[in-house]
Short mmCIF file of C-alpha atoms and ligand atoms in Angstrom, two decimals:
data_model
loop_
_atom_site.label_atom_id
_atom_site.label_comp_id
_atom_site.label_asym_id
_atom_site.label_seq_id
_atom_site.Cartn_x
_atom_site.Cartn_y
_atom_site.Cartn_z
CA MET A 1 -3.93 -4.76 -9.75
CA ASP A 2 -4.09 -1.07 -8.94
CA ILE A 3 -5.38 0.23 -12.25
CA SER A 4 -5.36 3.91 -11.27
CA THR A 5 -1.60 3.73 -10.57
CA VAL A 6 -1.00 2.05 -13.92
CA LEU A 7 -3.07 4.70 -15.71
CA LYS A 8 -1.20 7.45 -13.93
CA LEU A 9 2.11 5.87 -14.90
CA ALA A 10 1.06 5.63 -18.57
CA ASP A 11 0.02 9.28 -18.56
CA GLU A 12 3.26 10.37 -16.93
CA LEU A 13 5.33 8.38 -19.40
CA VAL A 14 3.52 9.92 -22.35
CA PHE A 15 3.77 13.41 -20.82
CA ALA A 16 7.49 13.03 -20.17
CA LYS A 17 8.19 12.02 -23.76
CA THR A 18 5.70 14.18 -25.70
CA GLY A 19 4.90 17.06 -23.37
CA LYS A 20 1.19 16.21 -23.71
CA HIS A 21 -1.08 14.25 -21.41
CA LEU A 22 -3.23 11.38 -22.66
CA GLU A 23 -6.51 12.58 -24.09
CA TYR A 24 -9.73 11.80 -22.27
CA LEU A 25 -10.86 9.11 -24.74
CA GLU A 26 -7.38 7.55 -24.88
CA GLU A 27 -7.39 7.26 -21.11
CA ALA A 28 -10.89 5.77 -21.18
CA ILE A 29 -9.81 3.18 -23.77
CA LEU A 30 -6.73 2.30 -21.76
CA GLN A 31 -8.78 2.00 -18.58
CA GLY A 32 -11.43 -0.15 -20.31
CA THR A 33 -8.72 -2.40 -21.74
CA LEU A 34 -7.07 -2.81 -18.33
CA TYR A 35 -10.45 -3.81 -16.94
CA GLY A 36 -10.73 -6.41 -19.73
CA GLN A 37 -13.47 -4.62 -21.71
CA LYS A 38 -13.92 -5.18 -25.43
CA TYR A 39 -13.88 -2.22 -27.84
CA SER A 40 -17.61 -2.71 -28.41
CA GLN A 41 -18.30 -2.31 -24.66
CA ILE A 42 -16.14 0.83 -24.43
CA ALA A 43 -17.94 2.24 -27.47
CA GLU A 44 -21.30 1.54 -25.86
CA ASP A 45 -20.25 3.22 -22.58
CA PHE A 46 -19.25 6.38 -24.46
CA HIS A 47 -22.07 6.33 -27.02
CA LEU A 48 -19.51 6.21 -29.84
CA SER A 49 -19.08 3.84 -32.77
CA GLU A 50 -16.87 0.81 -32.32
CA GLY A 51 -14.93 1.87 -35.44
CA HIS A 52 -14.05 5.22 -33.87
CA ILE A 53 -12.86 3.54 -30.67
CA ARG A 54 -10.71 1.16 -32.75
CA ASP A 55 -9.12 4.08 -34.63
CA VAL A 56 -8.31 6.00 -31.43
CA ALA A 57 -7.05 2.79 -29.76
CA CYS A 58 -4.78 2.06 -32.71
CA LYS A 59 -3.14 5.50 -32.37
CA LEU A 60 -2.90 5.05 -28.60
CA TRP A 61 -1.02 1.71 -28.89
CA LYS A 62 1.33 3.36 -31.42
CA LYS A 63 1.94 6.27 -29.01
CA LEU A 64 2.65 3.90 -26.10
CA SER A 65 4.90 1.74 -28.34
CA ASP A 66 7.01 4.83 -29.12
CA VAL A 67 7.21 5.85 -25.46
CA LEU A 68 7.95 2.39 -24.05
CA GLU A 69 10.09 1.26 -26.99
CA GLU A 70 8.15 -2.00 -27.12
CA ASN A 71 5.43 -3.14 -29.46
CA VAL A 72 2.32 -2.33 -27.41
CA SER A 73 -1.07 -3.78 -28.35
CA LYS A 74 -4.45 -4.32 -26.72
CA ALA A 75 -3.36 -7.85 -25.79
CA ASN A 76 -0.10 -6.96 -24.07
CA VAL A 77 -0.56 -3.39 -22.78
CA ARG A 78 -1.47 -4.59 -19.33
CA TYR A 79 1.61 -6.79 -19.07
CA ILE A 80 3.98 -4.11 -20.37
CA LEU A 81 2.66 -1.39 -18.06
CA GLU A 82 2.52 -3.71 -15.06
CA LYS A 83 6.10 -4.71 -15.73
CA ALA A 84 7.17 -1.08 -15.96
CA LYS A 85 5.24 -0.25 -12.81
CA PHE A 86 6.55 -3.10 -10.69
CA TYR A 87 10.16 -3.26 -11.71
CA ASN A 88 10.86 0.41 -12.02
CA PHE A 89 8.19 2.41 -10.24
CA SER A 90 8.01 0.44 -7.04
CA THR A 91 11.67 -0.48 -6.77
CA ILE A 92 12.99 3.00 -7.27
CA GLY A 93 10.23 4.73 -5.35
CA ASN A 94 7.62 7.21 -6.45
CA ASP A 95 9.83 10.26 -6.52
CA ASN A 96 11.99 9.74 -9.54
CA LEU A 97 11.32 7.17 -12.15
CA THR A 98 13.32 6.34 -15.25
CA ILE A 99 11.99 4.08 -17.95
CA ASN A 100 13.79 3.81 -21.29
CA ASN A 101 15.72 6.96 -20.42
CA VAL A 102 12.49 8.91 -19.85
CA ASN A 103 12.85 10.63 -16.51
CA ILE A 104 9.58 11.24 -14.76
CA CYS A 105 8.84 13.53 -11.84
CA PRO A 106 5.21 12.91 -10.94
CA GLN A 107 4.99 16.23 -9.12
CA SER A 108 5.46 18.11 -12.37
CA SER A 109 2.43 16.58 -14.03
CA GLN A 110 -0.93 15.84 -12.39
CA PRO A 111 -1.28 16.39 -8.66
CA SER A 112 -0.19 13.20 -6.90
CA GLN A 113 -2.85 11.15 -5.17
CA ALA A 114 -0.29 9.26 -3.13
CA THR A 115 -1.13 8.82 0.53
CA PRO A 116 1.01 10.63 3.09
CA GLN A 117 2.51 7.22 4.02
CA THR A 118 5.46 8.02 1.78
CA GLU A 119 6.66 10.61 4.26
CA GLN A 120 6.77 8.19 7.20
CA THR A 121 9.93 6.32 6.21
CA PRO A 122 12.74 6.86 3.76
CA LYS A 123 12.80 4.80 0.57
CA PRO A 124 13.12 1.14 1.48
CA HIS A 125 16.09 -0.93 0.43
CA ILE A 126 14.49 -3.57 -1.78
CA ASP A 127 16.31 -6.75 -2.70
CA LEU A 128 14.06 -9.17 -4.54
CA GLY A 129 16.87 -11.56 -5.52
CA ASP A 130 15.60 -13.94 -8.17
CA ALA A 131 11.90 -13.19 -7.68
CA PRO A 132 9.86 -13.96 -10.80
CA GLU A 133 8.37 -11.09 -12.77
CA ILE A 134 4.68 -10.49 -12.19
CA PHE A 135 3.07 -10.22 -15.61
CA SER A 136 -0.42 -9.52 -14.35
CA PHE A 137 -2.22 -9.49 -11.06
CA PHE A 138 -5.94 -9.92 -10.47
CA ASP A 139 -8.01 -9.51 -7.33
CA ARG A 140 -6.83 -11.07 -4.03
CA THR A 141 -8.07 -7.86 -2.40
CA PRO A 142 -9.36 -9.56 0.80
CA GLN A 143 -6.11 -11.50 1.21
CA LEU A 144 -4.00 -8.37 0.70
CA THR A 145 -6.12 -6.50 3.24
CA THR A 146 -5.77 -9.33 5.76
CA LEU A 147 -2.00 -9.49 5.31
CA GLU A 148 -1.72 -5.73 5.61
CA THR A 149 -3.72 -5.75 8.85
CA TRP A 150 -1.64 -8.55 10.36
CA ILE A 151 1.62 -6.87 9.42
CA LEU A 152 0.95 -3.16 9.92
CA GLN A 153 -1.64 -3.15 12.69
CA GLN A 154 -1.09 -6.38 14.61
CA HIS A 155 2.70 -6.40 14.10
CA SER A 156 2.76 -10.06 13.24
CA ARG A 157 6.31 -11.43 13.24
CA LEU A 158 5.75 -14.65 11.30
CA ILE A 159 3.15 -15.26 8.60
CA ALA A 160 2.79 -18.49 6.66
CA ILE A 161 1.11 -18.22 3.25
CA LEU A 162 0.01 -21.74 2.44
CA GLY A 163 -1.52 -23.32 -0.62
CA ILE A 164 -1.16 -25.94 -3.29
CA SER A 165 1.36 -25.29 -6.03
CA GLY A 166 0.23 -22.73 -8.60
CA ILE A 167 -2.43 -21.14 -6.40
CA GLY A 168 -0.56 -17.82 -6.32
CA LYS A 169 1.55 -17.60 -3.14
CA THR A 170 4.61 -16.12 -4.81
CA THR A 171 2.56 -13.68 -6.86
CA LEU A 172 0.56 -12.55 -3.83
CA SER A 173 3.61 -11.95 -1.68
CA LEU A 174 5.31 -9.92 -4.42
CA GLN A 175 2.16 -7.85 -4.89
CA LEU A 176 2.04 -7.29 -1.14
CA ILE A 177 5.52 -5.78 -1.30
CA GLU A 178 4.28 -3.27 -3.79
CA GLN A 179 1.45 -2.25 -1.49
CA ILE A 180 3.21 -1.89 1.82
CA GLN A 181 6.82 -1.17 0.93
CA HIS A 182 6.80 2.36 2.33
CA ASN A 183 6.32 1.05 5.84
CA PHE A 184 9.68 -0.72 5.78
CA ASN A 185 13.39 0.04 5.69
CA TYR A 186 14.33 -3.30 4.13
CA ILE A 187 12.35 -5.59 1.87
CA ILE A 188 13.92 -8.90 0.97
CA TYR A 189 12.64 -11.82 -1.09
CA ARG A 190 14.47 -15.12 -1.38
CA SER A 191 13.29 -18.46 -2.68
CA LEU A 192 14.58 -21.54 -0.85
CA ARG A 193 13.84 -23.68 -3.92
CA PHE A 194 17.32 -25.23 -3.88
CA SER A 195 17.06 -26.11 -0.16
CA PRO A 196 19.84 -23.88 1.22
CA THR A 197 21.04 -24.67 4.72
CA LEU A 198 20.23 -22.17 7.46
CA GLU A 199 23.86 -20.99 7.39
CA THR A 200 23.60 -20.18 3.68
CA THR A 201 20.30 -18.36 4.15
CA LEU A 202 21.58 -16.33 7.10
CA THR A 203 24.83 -15.45 5.28
CA ASN A 204 22.79 -14.32 2.32
CA LEU A 205 20.51 -12.16 4.49
CA LEU A 206 23.34 -10.66 6.55
CA GLN A 207 25.17 -9.59 3.39
CA ILE A 208 22.20 -7.47 2.40
CA PHE A 209 22.41 -5.51 5.67
CA ALA A 210 26.20 -5.23 5.74
CA PRO A 211 27.65 -6.01 2.29
CA LYS A 212 31.22 -5.12 3.23
CA SER A 213 31.44 -6.93 6.56
CA GLU A 214 32.63 -10.46 6.93
CA THR A 215 29.83 -12.82 7.90
CA PRO A 216 30.50 -14.80 11.08
CA GLN A 217 30.89 -18.56 10.67
CA ASN A 218 29.15 -19.42 13.89
CA ILE A 219 25.44 -19.90 13.42
CA GLU A 220 24.57 -18.46 16.83
CA THR A 221 26.42 -15.22 16.05
CA GLN A 222 24.75 -15.10 12.64
CA LEU A 223 21.33 -15.47 14.24
CA SER A 224 21.98 -12.82 16.87
CA GLN A 225 23.30 -10.40 14.22
CA LEU A 226 20.20 -10.92 12.12
CA ILE A 227 17.89 -10.41 15.10
CA ASN A 228 19.76 -7.15 15.84
CA TYR A 229 19.05 -5.93 12.30
CA LEU A 230 15.39 -6.94 12.66
CA ARG A 231 15.28 -4.81 15.81
CA GLN A 232 17.13 -1.81 14.41
CA HIS A 233 15.23 -1.68 11.12
CA ARG A 234 11.71 -2.45 10.06
CA CYS A 235 12.24 -5.38 7.66
CA LEU A 236 9.90 -7.48 5.60
CA ILE A 237 11.56 -10.75 4.65
CA ILE A 238 9.85 -13.25 2.40
CA LEU A 239 11.23 -16.77 2.29
CA ASP A 240 9.46 -18.61 -0.51
CA ASP A 241 9.18 -22.37 -1.14
CA ILE A 242 10.09 -23.45 2.38
CA HIS A 243 8.53 -26.88 1.71
CA THR A 244 11.95 -27.78 0.24
CA LEU A 245 13.27 -27.88 3.81
CA PHE A 246 11.03 -30.85 4.61
CA SER A 247 11.79 -34.50 3.87
CA SER A 248 10.27 -36.38 0.98
CA LYS A 249 8.58 -39.74 1.61
CA GLN A 250 7.98 -38.82 5.22
CA LEU A 251 4.90 -37.39 6.89
CA ALA A 252 4.43 -33.66 6.27
CA GLY A 253 6.47 -30.99 8.01
CA GLN A 254 9.52 -33.07 9.05
CA TYR A 255 12.76 -31.27 8.41
CA GLN A 256 15.40 -32.95 6.29
CA THR A 257 18.49 -34.02 8.19
CA GLY A 258 20.68 -30.94 8.64
CA TYR A 259 17.78 -28.51 8.33
CA GLU A 260 16.27 -28.86 11.80
CA ASN A 261 17.81 -25.56 12.94
CA TYR A 262 15.31 -23.70 10.73
CA HIS A 263 12.85 -24.65 13.47
CA LEU A 264 14.94 -22.69 15.96
CA PHE A 265 15.15 -19.77 13.53
CA PHE A 266 11.34 -19.58 13.08
CA GLN A 267 10.87 -19.93 16.81
CA LEU A 268 13.28 -17.07 17.55
CA ILE A 269 11.56 -14.82 15.00
CA THR A 270 8.26 -15.28 16.81
CA GLN A 271 9.47 -15.21 20.40
CA ILE A 272 11.95 -12.35 20.45
CA THR A 273 10.69 -8.77 20.26
CA HIS A 274 11.65 -6.87 17.10
CA GLN A 275 9.88 -4.66 14.58
CA SER A 276 10.08 -6.88 11.50
CA CYS A 277 8.03 -9.53 9.78
CA LEU A 278 9.01 -12.83 8.17
CA ILE A 279 6.65 -14.32 5.59
CA VAL A 280 7.14 -17.96 4.63
CA ASN A 281 5.41 -19.50 1.61
CA SER A 282 4.84 -23.23 1.54
CA TRP A 283 2.86 -26.13 0.06
CA GLU A 284 2.85 -27.71 3.49
CA LYS A 285 1.81 -26.34 6.84
CA PRO A 286 5.01 -26.22 8.92
CA ARG A 287 4.47 -28.06 12.23
CA GLU A 288 5.84 -25.29 14.40
CA VAL A 289 3.51 -22.75 12.82
CA VAL A 290 0.61 -24.97 13.90
CA GLN A 291 2.10 -25.56 17.37
CA LEU A 292 3.35 -22.05 18.05
CA LYS A 293 0.16 -20.40 16.87
CA LYS A 294 -1.77 -21.50 19.93
CA GLU A 295 0.33 -19.58 22.39
CA ASN A 296 1.58 -16.71 20.26
CA ASN A 297 -0.53 -14.17 18.43
CA ALA A 298 2.51 -12.83 16.54
CA ILE A 299 1.98 -15.76 14.14
CA HIS A 300 -0.62 -15.97 11.41
CA CYS A 301 -1.50 -18.41 8.64
CA LEU A 302 -3.14 -17.49 5.36
CA LEU A 303 -4.61 -20.40 3.45
CA LEU A 304 -4.78 -19.44 -0.18
CA GLU A 305 -7.64 -20.78 -2.28
CA GLY A 306 -8.67 -20.39 -5.92
CA LEU A 307 -9.13 -17.05 -7.63
CA GLY A 308 -12.91 -17.28 -8.25
CA GLU A 309 -14.48 -14.74 -10.61
CA ALA A 310 -11.18 -12.88 -11.13
CA ALA A 311 -9.78 -15.99 -12.83
CA LYS A 312 -11.82 -14.88 -15.87
CA GLU A 313 -9.14 -12.26 -16.44
CA ILE A 314 -6.56 -15.02 -16.86
CA ILE A 315 -8.78 -16.67 -19.47
CA ARG A 316 -9.32 -13.31 -21.16
CA GLU A 317 -5.57 -12.75 -21.32
CA GLN A 318 -5.22 -16.09 -23.08
CA GLU A 319 -7.84 -14.88 -25.56
CA LEU A 320 -10.09 -17.94 -25.25
CA LEU A 321 -13.59 -17.96 -26.75
CA ASP A 322 -17.09 -18.74 -25.38
CA GLU A 323 -17.11 -16.39 -22.41
CA ASP A 324 -20.37 -17.85 -21.10
CA CYS A 325 -18.54 -21.15 -20.38
CA TRP A 326 -15.59 -19.59 -18.55
CA GLN A 327 -17.10 -19.94 -15.09
CA SER A 328 -17.48 -23.69 -15.50
CA LEU A 329 -13.88 -23.93 -16.67
CA ILE A 330 -12.80 -22.00 -13.56
CA ASP A 331 -14.91 -24.23 -11.29
CA ARG A 332 -13.45 -27.41 -12.78
CA TYR A 333 -9.89 -26.24 -12.25
CA GLN A 334 -10.59 -24.84 -8.77
CA GLY A 335 -9.73 -21.29 -9.80
CA ASN A 336 -6.05 -22.31 -9.56
CA PRO A 337 -4.30 -19.73 -11.79
CA LEU A 338 -1.53 -22.05 -12.90
CA TRP A 339 -3.87 -24.96 -13.67
CA LEU A 340 -6.01 -22.55 -15.67
CA GLU A 341 -3.00 -21.22 -17.56
CA PHE A 342 -1.91 -24.75 -18.50
CA THR A 343 -5.44 -25.70 -19.54
CA ALA A 344 -5.91 -22.49 -21.52
CA ASN A 345 -2.76 -23.33 -23.48
CA LEU A 346 -4.14 -26.76 -24.27
CA ILE A 347 -7.49 -25.29 -25.35
CA LYS A 348 -5.72 -22.82 -27.62
CA GLU A 349 -3.49 -25.46 -29.18
CA LEU A 350 -6.02 -28.23 -29.69
CA PHE A 351 -9.47 -26.58 -29.67
CA ALA A 352 -8.56 -23.26 -31.33
CA GLY A 353 -9.60 -21.50 -28.13
CA LYS A 354 -13.16 -22.94 -28.04
CA VAL A 355 -13.88 -23.52 -24.36
CA SER A 356 -17.34 -25.03 -25.02
CA GLU A 357 -15.87 -27.79 -27.21
CA PHE A 358 -13.19 -28.54 -24.64
CA LEU A 359 -15.78 -28.82 -21.87
CA GLN A 360 -17.63 -31.48 -23.85
CA CYS A 361 -14.80 -33.97 -23.25
CA ASP A 362 -16.18 -36.72 -21.05
CA THR A 363 -13.36 -36.75 -18.48
CA LEU A 364 -11.57 -33.90 -16.81
CA ILE A 365 -8.54 -33.24 -18.99
CA LEU A 366 -5.25 -32.60 -17.23
CA SER A 367 -2.44 -31.38 -19.45
CA GLU A 368 0.94 -33.02 -19.01
CA SER A 369 2.37 -29.76 -17.61
CA LEU A 370 -0.36 -29.68 -14.97
CA GLN A 371 0.31 -33.31 -14.03
CA ALA A 372 4.07 -32.69 -13.94
CA GLN A 373 3.42 -29.84 -11.52
CA LEU A 374 1.40 -32.15 -9.27
CA ASP A 375 4.04 -34.90 -9.58
CA GLN A 376 6.41 -32.68 -7.60
CA GLN A 377 3.96 -32.62 -4.70
CA PHE A 378 2.97 -36.26 -4.90
CA GLN A 379 6.59 -37.42 -4.99
CA ARG A 380 6.78 -36.26 -1.39
CA LEU A 381 3.99 -38.53 -0.12
CA THR A 382 4.52 -41.71 1.90
CA SER A 383 3.11 -45.01 0.63
CA SER A 384 0.28 -44.90 3.20
CA GLU A 385 -0.64 -41.36 2.09
CA ILE A 386 -0.76 -42.56 -1.53
CA ALA A 387 -2.97 -45.48 -0.50
CA VAL A 388 -5.41 -43.01 1.11
CA MET A 389 -5.37 -40.78 -1.99
CA ILE A 390 -6.12 -43.76 -4.26
CA GLN A 391 -9.01 -44.84 -2.05
CA LEU A 392 -10.44 -41.30 -1.96
CA ALA A 393 -10.06 -40.98 -5.74
CA ASN A 394 -12.27 -44.04 -6.14
CA GLU A 395 -15.04 -42.79 -3.87
CA ASN A 396 -18.04 -41.06 -5.42
CA GLU A 397 -19.00 -39.22 -2.23
CA PRO A 398 -17.06 -37.71 0.69
CA VAL A 399 -16.35 -40.46 3.22
CA CYS A 400 -15.78 -40.58 6.97
CA LEU A 401 -12.77 -41.95 8.80
CA ALA A 402 -14.54 -45.17 9.82
CA HIS A 403 -15.14 -45.95 6.15
CA LEU A 404 -11.45 -45.47 5.32
CA ILE A 405 -10.37 -47.63 8.28
CA LYS A 406 -12.63 -50.39 6.94
CA LYS A 407 -11.53 -50.07 3.33
CA LEU A 408 -7.80 -49.65 3.75
CA ASP A 409 -5.46 -52.38 4.83
CA LEU A 410 -3.42 -50.09 7.08
CA PRO A 411 -2.83 -50.08 10.85
CA THR A 412 -5.23 -47.48 12.26
CA SER A 413 -2.49 -45.30 13.73
CA GLU A 414 -0.68 -45.24 10.38
CA LEU A 415 -3.89 -44.27 8.60
CA LEU A 416 -4.61 -41.49 11.10
CA ASN A 417 -1.10 -40.09 10.75
CA ALA A 418 -1.40 -40.26 6.97
CA MET A 419 -4.72 -38.37 7.08
CA GLN A 420 -3.29 -35.70 9.34
CA SER A 421 -0.26 -35.36 7.10
CA LEU A 422 -2.39 -35.07 3.94
CA GLY A 423 -4.30 -32.32 5.74
CA MET A 424 -1.06 -30.47 6.40
CA ARG A 425 -0.22 -30.84 2.72
CA LEU A 426 -3.59 -29.22 1.92
CA LEU A 427 -4.57 -32.13 -0.34
CA LEU A 428 -7.87 -33.04 1.35
CA ASP A 429 -11.29 -31.41 1.14
CA VAL A 430 -12.95 -31.70 4.54
CA LYS A 431 -16.60 -31.13 5.42
CA GLU A 432 -18.29 -31.54 8.78
CA CYS A 433 -21.83 -32.82 9.18
CA ASP A 434 -23.47 -33.85 12.48
CA ARG A 435 -20.10 -33.66 14.18
CA THR A 436 -18.58 -36.17 11.75
CA ARG A 437 -15.85 -35.19 9.35
CA PHE A 438 -16.09 -36.25 5.72
CA PHE A 439 -13.08 -36.35 3.43
CA SER A 440 -12.82 -36.10 -0.35
CA LEU A 441 -10.51 -34.96 -3.14
CA ASN A 442 -11.19 -32.05 -5.45
CA PRO A 443 -11.92 -33.18 -9.04
CA VAL A 444 -8.46 -32.25 -10.36
CA LEU A 445 -6.62 -34.25 -7.70
CA LYS A 446 -9.08 -37.10 -8.14
CA GLN A 447 -8.43 -37.25 -11.88
CA TYR A 448 -4.68 -36.90 -11.36
CA VAL A 449 -4.60 -39.84 -8.92
CA LYS A 450 -6.67 -41.92 -11.34
CA ASN A 451 -4.38 -41.06 -14.24
CA ARG A 452 -1.12 -41.58 -12.44
CA TYR A 453 -1.81 -44.36 -9.96
CA THR A 454 -4.91 -46.30 -10.95
CA GLU A 455 -5.34 -46.61 -14.68
CA ARG A 456 -1.63 -46.98 -15.43
CA ASN A 457 -1.35 -49.89 -12.98
CA ASN A 458 -4.36 -51.79 -14.38
N1 ADP B 1 -3.73 -13.00 -8.52
C1 ADP B 1 -3.22 -13.41 -9.70
N2 ADP B 1 -3.51 -12.76 -10.83
C2 ADP B 1 -2.99 -13.17 -12.02
N3 ADP B 1 -2.20 -14.25 -12.17
C3 ADP B 1 -1.89 -14.94 -11.07
C4 ADP B 1 -2.38 -14.58 -9.78
N4 ADP B 1 -1.91 -15.46 -8.88
C5 ADP B 1 -1.15 -16.33 -9.58
N5 ADP B 1 -1.13 -16.02 -10.87
C6 ADP B 1 -0.41 -16.76 -11.92
O1 ADP B 1 -0.46 -18.14 -11.62
C7 ADP B 1 0.80 -18.76 -11.76
C8 ADP B 1 1.21 -19.41 -10.46
O2 ADP B 1 1.35 -18.42 -9.46
P1 ADP B 1 2.47 -18.53 -8.33
O3 ADP B 1 2.39 -17.28 -7.54
O4 ADP B 1 3.77 -18.90 -8.92
O5 ADP B 1 1.90 -19.75 -7.49
P2 ADP B 1 2.57 -20.50 -6.27
O6 ADP B 1 3.68 -19.64 -5.76
O7 ADP B 1 1.47 -20.68 -5.27
O8 ADP B 1 3.03 -21.82 -6.80
C9 ADP B 1 1.76 -17.67 -12.24
O9 ADP B 1 1.89 -17.78 -13.63
C10 ADP B 1 1.08 -16.39 -11.88
O10 ADP B 1 1.35 -15.40 -12.82
MG1 MG B 2 5.71 -20.07 -5.68
#
């Protein structure tokens, strides 16, 4: 998260309502809190007593509560300011911001540190549809930089953000909007979670560009109209959850009947010249993205992995205890933000927040919500893919293909297709040693497969 922007927003809100800027120590406390510092650490940094910091902080939360008309505290200040920043600041633009009837003109307070980018294009038209609210955002700086380079410098036309459910694809793409919105005329986000047909998606998109015009019925005319808009305007379109377009119980990346024309749509986006970018988020690597990538450098793929160190902020937000054990909690749950959120809830409810006690459990604990989340992905697998997952869950070490061929009672071609498909679903860990590939499951998937498929059936 861009803490300096959030601080600036807080100061501007306070100034607009009270006519006074935040005091130096108030700003320092707010900044420390946004960085996840405890009062004792802030006190130490400023050579002041912890009691004094607490007193000033208490007045600060009261001041912000009055300004924002919400009960602000140390625990929720980040969420409330982030919410205000994202849903008002970025959507309306930096020039004129209204929150709770407080009208803010940044120019009238501190000198703006905004980059001259704002002058390049007029305010973008932003339509986020039913995008979820971002409550907090940590790190992902390298991924944001990579996406920004692909989009702004390399003029990529199609980007696939791929990763297992809960890893942060939706959150990352919404944060990206915030960062690069001034380079676009139109920014659109739509989730395809209910598997809309291409006609429905195109109708929906065309209505954003021309709300009063009648949308053509013919899909070819719809496509050519959309391409025209992508040429005329610089547009960033995010289509989330495109895995819903693919069939369940078939190998990865096969379109459901009636959805094959999405392939044509993605192909057109990459092959025709225009000045826009389409981002698709998916659990599964779409086949054409793999195939097209070879011959077309307007396509990029970002494979999203766990959050690493920054995941500590998620644990801090949940107010868990035993900070020295947090890293091992993160490692066990692969830094997957959603898995960590589910597990943190469980630790709060059953272990009163004590991470060290939770970690003493002899198996890896998967909450029912976490398993339900994985169920959605596993329901899509074929029986041969499930057989491979069960075999891998029972292995203690990564194994090579020859071992799996020997162990599994599957025709070799079926096994190879299943392995390739599991790879496209991002469910396998792969290592190479002496030019041999070794396959394994991460501990969470391993435990899930044991819980759902092995132990229950015994
Ligand atoms: N960088 C991040 N910082 C803080 N929270 C995050 C981050 N990425 C994801 N999350 C949280 O993790 C959960 C899952 O993220 P989401 O973007 O919905 O994942 P995906 O779209 O890959 O399924 C959400 O509750 C989200 O708030
Ligand atoms: Mg998502």
